[in-house]
GROMACS .gro file of C-alpha atoms in nm:
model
  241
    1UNK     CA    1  -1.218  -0.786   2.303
    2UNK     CA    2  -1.499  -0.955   2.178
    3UNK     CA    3  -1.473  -1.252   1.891
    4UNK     CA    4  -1.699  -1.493   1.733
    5UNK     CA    5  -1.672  -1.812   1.522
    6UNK     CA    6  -1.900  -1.777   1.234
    7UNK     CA    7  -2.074  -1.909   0.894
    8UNK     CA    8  -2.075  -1.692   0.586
    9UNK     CA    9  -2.357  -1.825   0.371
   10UNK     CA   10  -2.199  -1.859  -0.001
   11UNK     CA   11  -2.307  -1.922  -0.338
   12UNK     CA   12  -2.105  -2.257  -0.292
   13UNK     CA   13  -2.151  -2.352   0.049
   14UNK     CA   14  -2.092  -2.208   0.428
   15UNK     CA   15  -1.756  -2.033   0.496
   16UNK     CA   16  -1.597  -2.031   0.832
   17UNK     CA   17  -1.461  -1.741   0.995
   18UNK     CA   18  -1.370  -1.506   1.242
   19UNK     CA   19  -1.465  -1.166   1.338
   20UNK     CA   20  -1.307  -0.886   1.602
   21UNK     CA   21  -1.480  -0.565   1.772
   22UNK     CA   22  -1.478  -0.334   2.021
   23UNK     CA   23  -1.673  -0.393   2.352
   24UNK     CA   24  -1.858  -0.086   2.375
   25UNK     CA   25  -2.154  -0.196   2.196
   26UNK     CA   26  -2.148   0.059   1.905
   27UNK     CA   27  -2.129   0.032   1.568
   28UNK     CA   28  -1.814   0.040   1.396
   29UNK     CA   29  -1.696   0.058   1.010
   30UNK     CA   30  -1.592  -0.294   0.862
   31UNK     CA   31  -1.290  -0.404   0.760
   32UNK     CA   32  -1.231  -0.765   0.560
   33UNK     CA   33  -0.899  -0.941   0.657
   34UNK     CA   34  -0.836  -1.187   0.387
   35UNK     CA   35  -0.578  -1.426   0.549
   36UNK     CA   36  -0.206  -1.511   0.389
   37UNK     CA   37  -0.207  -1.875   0.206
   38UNK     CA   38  -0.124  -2.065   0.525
   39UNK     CA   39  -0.491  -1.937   0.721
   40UNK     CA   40  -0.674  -1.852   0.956
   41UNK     CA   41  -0.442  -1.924   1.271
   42UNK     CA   42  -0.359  -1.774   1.602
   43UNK     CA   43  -0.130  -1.481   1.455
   44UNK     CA   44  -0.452  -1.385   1.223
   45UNK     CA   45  -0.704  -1.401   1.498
   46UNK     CA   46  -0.410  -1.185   1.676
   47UNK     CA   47  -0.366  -0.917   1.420
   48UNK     CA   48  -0.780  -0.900   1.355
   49UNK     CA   49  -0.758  -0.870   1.745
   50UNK     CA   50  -0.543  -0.562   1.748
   51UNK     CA   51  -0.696  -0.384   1.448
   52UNK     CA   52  -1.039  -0.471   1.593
   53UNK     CA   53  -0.906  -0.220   1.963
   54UNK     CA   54  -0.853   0.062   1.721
   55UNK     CA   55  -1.234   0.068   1.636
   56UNK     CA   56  -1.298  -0.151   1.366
   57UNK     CA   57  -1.499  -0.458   1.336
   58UNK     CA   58  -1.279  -0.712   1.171
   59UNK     CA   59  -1.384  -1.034   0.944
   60UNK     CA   60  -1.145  -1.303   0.848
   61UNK     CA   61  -1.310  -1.569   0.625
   62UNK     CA   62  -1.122  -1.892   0.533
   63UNK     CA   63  -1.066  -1.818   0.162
   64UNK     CA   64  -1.029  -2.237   0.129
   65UNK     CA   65  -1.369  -2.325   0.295
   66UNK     CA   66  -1.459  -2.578   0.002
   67UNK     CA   67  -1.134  -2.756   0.122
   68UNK     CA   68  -1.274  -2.777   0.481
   69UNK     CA   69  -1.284  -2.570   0.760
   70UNK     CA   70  -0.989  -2.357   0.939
   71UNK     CA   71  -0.762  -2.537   0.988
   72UNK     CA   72  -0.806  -2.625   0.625
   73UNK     CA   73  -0.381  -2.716   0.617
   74UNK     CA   74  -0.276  -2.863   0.937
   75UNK     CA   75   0.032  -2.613   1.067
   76UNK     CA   76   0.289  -2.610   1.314
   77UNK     CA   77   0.342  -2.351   1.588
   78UNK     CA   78   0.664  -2.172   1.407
   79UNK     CA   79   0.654  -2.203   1.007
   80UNK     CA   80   0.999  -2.269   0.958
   81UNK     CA   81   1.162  -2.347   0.631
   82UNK     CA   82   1.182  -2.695   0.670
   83UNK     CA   83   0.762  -2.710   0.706
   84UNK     CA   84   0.715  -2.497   0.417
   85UNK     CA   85   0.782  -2.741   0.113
   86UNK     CA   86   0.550  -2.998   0.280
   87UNK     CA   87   0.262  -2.735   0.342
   88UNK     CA   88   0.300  -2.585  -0.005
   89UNK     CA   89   0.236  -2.896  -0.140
   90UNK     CA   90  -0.091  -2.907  -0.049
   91UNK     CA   91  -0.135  -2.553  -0.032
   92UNK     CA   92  -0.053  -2.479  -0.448
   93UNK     CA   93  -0.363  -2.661  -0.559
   94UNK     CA   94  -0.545  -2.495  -0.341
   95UNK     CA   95  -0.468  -2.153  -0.431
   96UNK     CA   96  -0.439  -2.288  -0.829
   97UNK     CA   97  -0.819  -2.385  -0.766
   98UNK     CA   98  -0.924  -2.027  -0.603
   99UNK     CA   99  -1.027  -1.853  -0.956
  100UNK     CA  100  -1.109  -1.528  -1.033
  101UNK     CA  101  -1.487  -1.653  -1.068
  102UNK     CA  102  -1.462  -1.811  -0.739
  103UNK     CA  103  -1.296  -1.492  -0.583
  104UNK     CA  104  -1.561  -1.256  -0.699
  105UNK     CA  105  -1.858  -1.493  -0.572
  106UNK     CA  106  -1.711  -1.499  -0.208
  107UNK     CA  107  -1.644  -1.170  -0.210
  108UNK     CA  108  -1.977  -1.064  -0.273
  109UNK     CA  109  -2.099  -1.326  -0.009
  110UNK     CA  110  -1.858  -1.175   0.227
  111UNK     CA  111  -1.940  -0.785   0.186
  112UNK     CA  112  -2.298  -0.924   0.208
  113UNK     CA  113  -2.270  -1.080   0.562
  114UNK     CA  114  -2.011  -0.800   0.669
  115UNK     CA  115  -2.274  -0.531   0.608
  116UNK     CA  116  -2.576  -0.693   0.738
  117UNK     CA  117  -2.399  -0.738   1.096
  118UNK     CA  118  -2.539  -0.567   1.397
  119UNK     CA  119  -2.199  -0.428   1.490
  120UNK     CA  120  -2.104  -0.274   1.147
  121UNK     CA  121  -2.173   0.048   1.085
  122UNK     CA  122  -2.348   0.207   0.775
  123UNK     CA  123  -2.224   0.300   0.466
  124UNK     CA  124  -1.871   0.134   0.303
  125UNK     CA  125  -1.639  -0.106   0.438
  126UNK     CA  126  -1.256  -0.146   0.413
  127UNK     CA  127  -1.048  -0.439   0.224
  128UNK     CA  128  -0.702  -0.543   0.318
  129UNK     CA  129  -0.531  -0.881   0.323
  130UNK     CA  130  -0.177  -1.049   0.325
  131UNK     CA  131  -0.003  -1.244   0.059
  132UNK     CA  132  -0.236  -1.429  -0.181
  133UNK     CA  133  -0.540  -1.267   0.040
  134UNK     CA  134  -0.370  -0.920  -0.058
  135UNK     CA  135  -0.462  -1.008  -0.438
  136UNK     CA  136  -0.823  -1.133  -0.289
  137UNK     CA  137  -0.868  -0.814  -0.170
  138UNK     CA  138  -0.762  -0.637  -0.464
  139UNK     CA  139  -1.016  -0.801  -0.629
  140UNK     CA  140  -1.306  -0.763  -0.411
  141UNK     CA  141  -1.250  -0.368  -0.390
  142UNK     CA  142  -1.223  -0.371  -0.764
  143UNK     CA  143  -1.554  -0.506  -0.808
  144UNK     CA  144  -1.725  -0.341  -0.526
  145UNK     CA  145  -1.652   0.018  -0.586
  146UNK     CA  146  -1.926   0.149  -0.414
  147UNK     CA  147  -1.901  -0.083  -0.118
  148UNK     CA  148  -1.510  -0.036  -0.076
  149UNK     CA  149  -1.354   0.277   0.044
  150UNK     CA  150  -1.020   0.149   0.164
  151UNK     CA  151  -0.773  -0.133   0.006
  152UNK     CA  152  -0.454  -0.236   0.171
  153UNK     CA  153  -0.214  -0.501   0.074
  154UNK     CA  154   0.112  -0.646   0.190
  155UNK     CA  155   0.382  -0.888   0.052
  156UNK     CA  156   0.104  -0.986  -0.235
  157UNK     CA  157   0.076  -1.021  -0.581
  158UNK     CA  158  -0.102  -0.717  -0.700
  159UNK     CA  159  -0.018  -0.698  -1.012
  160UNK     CA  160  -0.084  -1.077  -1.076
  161UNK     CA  161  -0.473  -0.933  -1.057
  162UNK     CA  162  -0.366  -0.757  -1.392
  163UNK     CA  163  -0.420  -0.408  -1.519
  164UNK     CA  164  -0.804  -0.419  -1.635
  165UNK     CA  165  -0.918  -0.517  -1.274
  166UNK     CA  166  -0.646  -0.224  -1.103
  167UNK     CA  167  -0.799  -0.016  -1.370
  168UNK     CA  168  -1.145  -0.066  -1.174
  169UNK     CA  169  -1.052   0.055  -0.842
  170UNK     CA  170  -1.145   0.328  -0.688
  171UNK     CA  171  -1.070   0.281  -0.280
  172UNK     CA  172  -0.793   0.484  -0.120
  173UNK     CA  173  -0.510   0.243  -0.130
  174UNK     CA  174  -0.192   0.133   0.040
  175UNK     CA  175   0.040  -0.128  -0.093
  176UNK     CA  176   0.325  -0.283   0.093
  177UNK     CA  177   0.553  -0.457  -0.081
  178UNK     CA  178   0.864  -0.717   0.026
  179UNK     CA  179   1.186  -0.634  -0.094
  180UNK     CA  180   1.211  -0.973  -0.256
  181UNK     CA  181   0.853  -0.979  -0.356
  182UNK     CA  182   0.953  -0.738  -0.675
  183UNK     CA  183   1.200  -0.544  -0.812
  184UNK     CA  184   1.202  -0.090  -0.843
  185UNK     CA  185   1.106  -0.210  -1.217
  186UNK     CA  186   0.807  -0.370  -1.150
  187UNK     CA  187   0.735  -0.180  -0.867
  188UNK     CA  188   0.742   0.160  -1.103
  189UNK     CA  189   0.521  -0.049  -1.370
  190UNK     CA  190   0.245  -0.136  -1.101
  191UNK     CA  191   0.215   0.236  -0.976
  192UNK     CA  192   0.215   0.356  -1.310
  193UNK     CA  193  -0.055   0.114  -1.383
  194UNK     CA  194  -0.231   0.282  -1.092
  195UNK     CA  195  -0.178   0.635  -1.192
  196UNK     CA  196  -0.334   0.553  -1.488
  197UNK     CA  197  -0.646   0.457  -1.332
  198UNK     CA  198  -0.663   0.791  -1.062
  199UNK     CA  199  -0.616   0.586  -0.791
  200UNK     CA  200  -0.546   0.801  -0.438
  201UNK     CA  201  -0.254   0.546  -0.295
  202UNK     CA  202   0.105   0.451  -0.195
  203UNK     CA  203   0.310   0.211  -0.277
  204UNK     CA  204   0.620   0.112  -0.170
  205UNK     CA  205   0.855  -0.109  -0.051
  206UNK     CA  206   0.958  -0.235   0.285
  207UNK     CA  207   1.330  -0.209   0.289
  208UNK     CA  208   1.503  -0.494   0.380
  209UNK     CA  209   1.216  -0.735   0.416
  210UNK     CA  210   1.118  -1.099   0.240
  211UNK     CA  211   0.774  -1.207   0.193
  212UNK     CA  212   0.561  -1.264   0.470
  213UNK     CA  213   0.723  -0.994   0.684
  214UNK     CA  214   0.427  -0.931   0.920
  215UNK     CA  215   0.357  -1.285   0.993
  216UNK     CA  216   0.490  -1.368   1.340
  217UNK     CA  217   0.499  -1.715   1.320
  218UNK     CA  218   0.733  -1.756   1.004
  219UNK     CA  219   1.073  -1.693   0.956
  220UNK     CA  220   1.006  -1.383   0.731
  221UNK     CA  221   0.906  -1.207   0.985
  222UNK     CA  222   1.041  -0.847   1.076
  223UNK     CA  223   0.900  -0.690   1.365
  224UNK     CA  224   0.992  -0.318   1.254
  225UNK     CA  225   0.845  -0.342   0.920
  226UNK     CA  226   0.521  -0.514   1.081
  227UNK     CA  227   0.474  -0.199   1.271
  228UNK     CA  228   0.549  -0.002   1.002
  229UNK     CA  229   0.253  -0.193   0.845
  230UNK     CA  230   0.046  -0.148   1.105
  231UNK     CA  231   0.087   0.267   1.041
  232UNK     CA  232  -0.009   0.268   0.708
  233UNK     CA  233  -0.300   0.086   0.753
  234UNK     CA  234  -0.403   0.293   1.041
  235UNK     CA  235  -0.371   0.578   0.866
  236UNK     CA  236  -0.551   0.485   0.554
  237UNK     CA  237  -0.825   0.375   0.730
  238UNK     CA  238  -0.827   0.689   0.925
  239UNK     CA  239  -0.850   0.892   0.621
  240UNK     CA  240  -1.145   0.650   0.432
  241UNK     CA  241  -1.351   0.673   0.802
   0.00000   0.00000   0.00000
């Protein structure tokens, strides 16, 4: 499986990251992997890996490139709990600082270099991400309606991108929630929200799961419902391609 290291020119600067595709020298449709808050790390490069052998070409930029380059937060092997209130320390201003304004100008950096590459097929591209990069992605399909035919996110704050900018979507969608992420309530409020705008999705959650349940190297994770993940992204992008 071939990967690369790579710079995304940006309105504010060069972002780092990494990129996935098939080995049979064809062109294949794009998909941007917006990483959880912790990075790109070995379980991303992993899962851009695995989603890059079903025939996608897969880009994961470092969301945090004005911070530095990956590794932006410097992580152990296994996130256990004990790490996590030292890393989210550091982490919280980082994500505090990552404003809408600043979302929308990567993204549009990012679906620029994504489509320009050699290996990247015509016409649109897919969106998905994981945690806080779940919201980033959210956002990017919102504003790129034309460009984005697929959105997926899992254990992320949807909602927290707020109903005018769900009102804008228009990408098939899947959202996978953690059981402790939000409540049946809220959960019935966001998919009203997105009946409301005609959007062609599900959205659910993952029964018994916390948030973070696909990451392998935290304690969150759930091996069943990362699978189960890995299905419903599949199968979206199988119906947007």
């Amino acid at each position: 499986m071939p990967t690369q290291t790579l710079q995304i020119p940006t309105a504010d600067g060069q972002a780092d990251a990494f990129a996935a595709f098939p080995a049979d020298g064809e062109r294949h449709p794009g998909v941007l992997m917006y990483p959880d808050g912790f990075g790109i790390r070995p379980v991303l490069r992993e899962m851009a890996q695995e989603l890059a052998g079903h025939g996608y070409y897969v880009l994961v930029p470092n969301p945090f490139y004005r911070h530095g380059p990956t590794p932006v937060l410097d992580l152990p092997e296994y996130i256990g709990e004990e790490a996590r209130p030292a890393i989210f320390a550091r982490l919280m201003p980082m994500i505090e600082a990552h404003t809408t304004d600043r979302i929308l100008r990567d993204a549009d950096a990012y679906l620029e270099f994504l489509t320009a590459r050699p290996e990247v097929g015509p016409g649109p591209v897919a969106t998905t991400g994981y945690c806080i990069g779940g919201l980033l992605a959210t956002h990017t399909a919102a504003a790129h309606p034309g460009r984005v035919a697929a959105l997926a996110a899992f254990h992320a704050p949807v909602g927290a991108a707020g109903p005018d900018t769900l009102h804008r979507l228009t990408a098939r969608g899947h959202f996978g929630h953690a059981e402790t992420d939000l409540t049946p309530e809220a959960l019935g409020e966001l998919n009203t929200t997105l009946d409301a705008a005609g959007v062609d999705y599900t959205s659910e959650i993952y029964p018994g799961t916390v948030h973070g349940f696909t990451m392998a190297d935290t304690d969150a994770f759930d091996a069943a419902a990362r699978q189960r993940h890995w299905e419903s992204l599949l199968a979206l992008l199988g119906r947007a391609f």
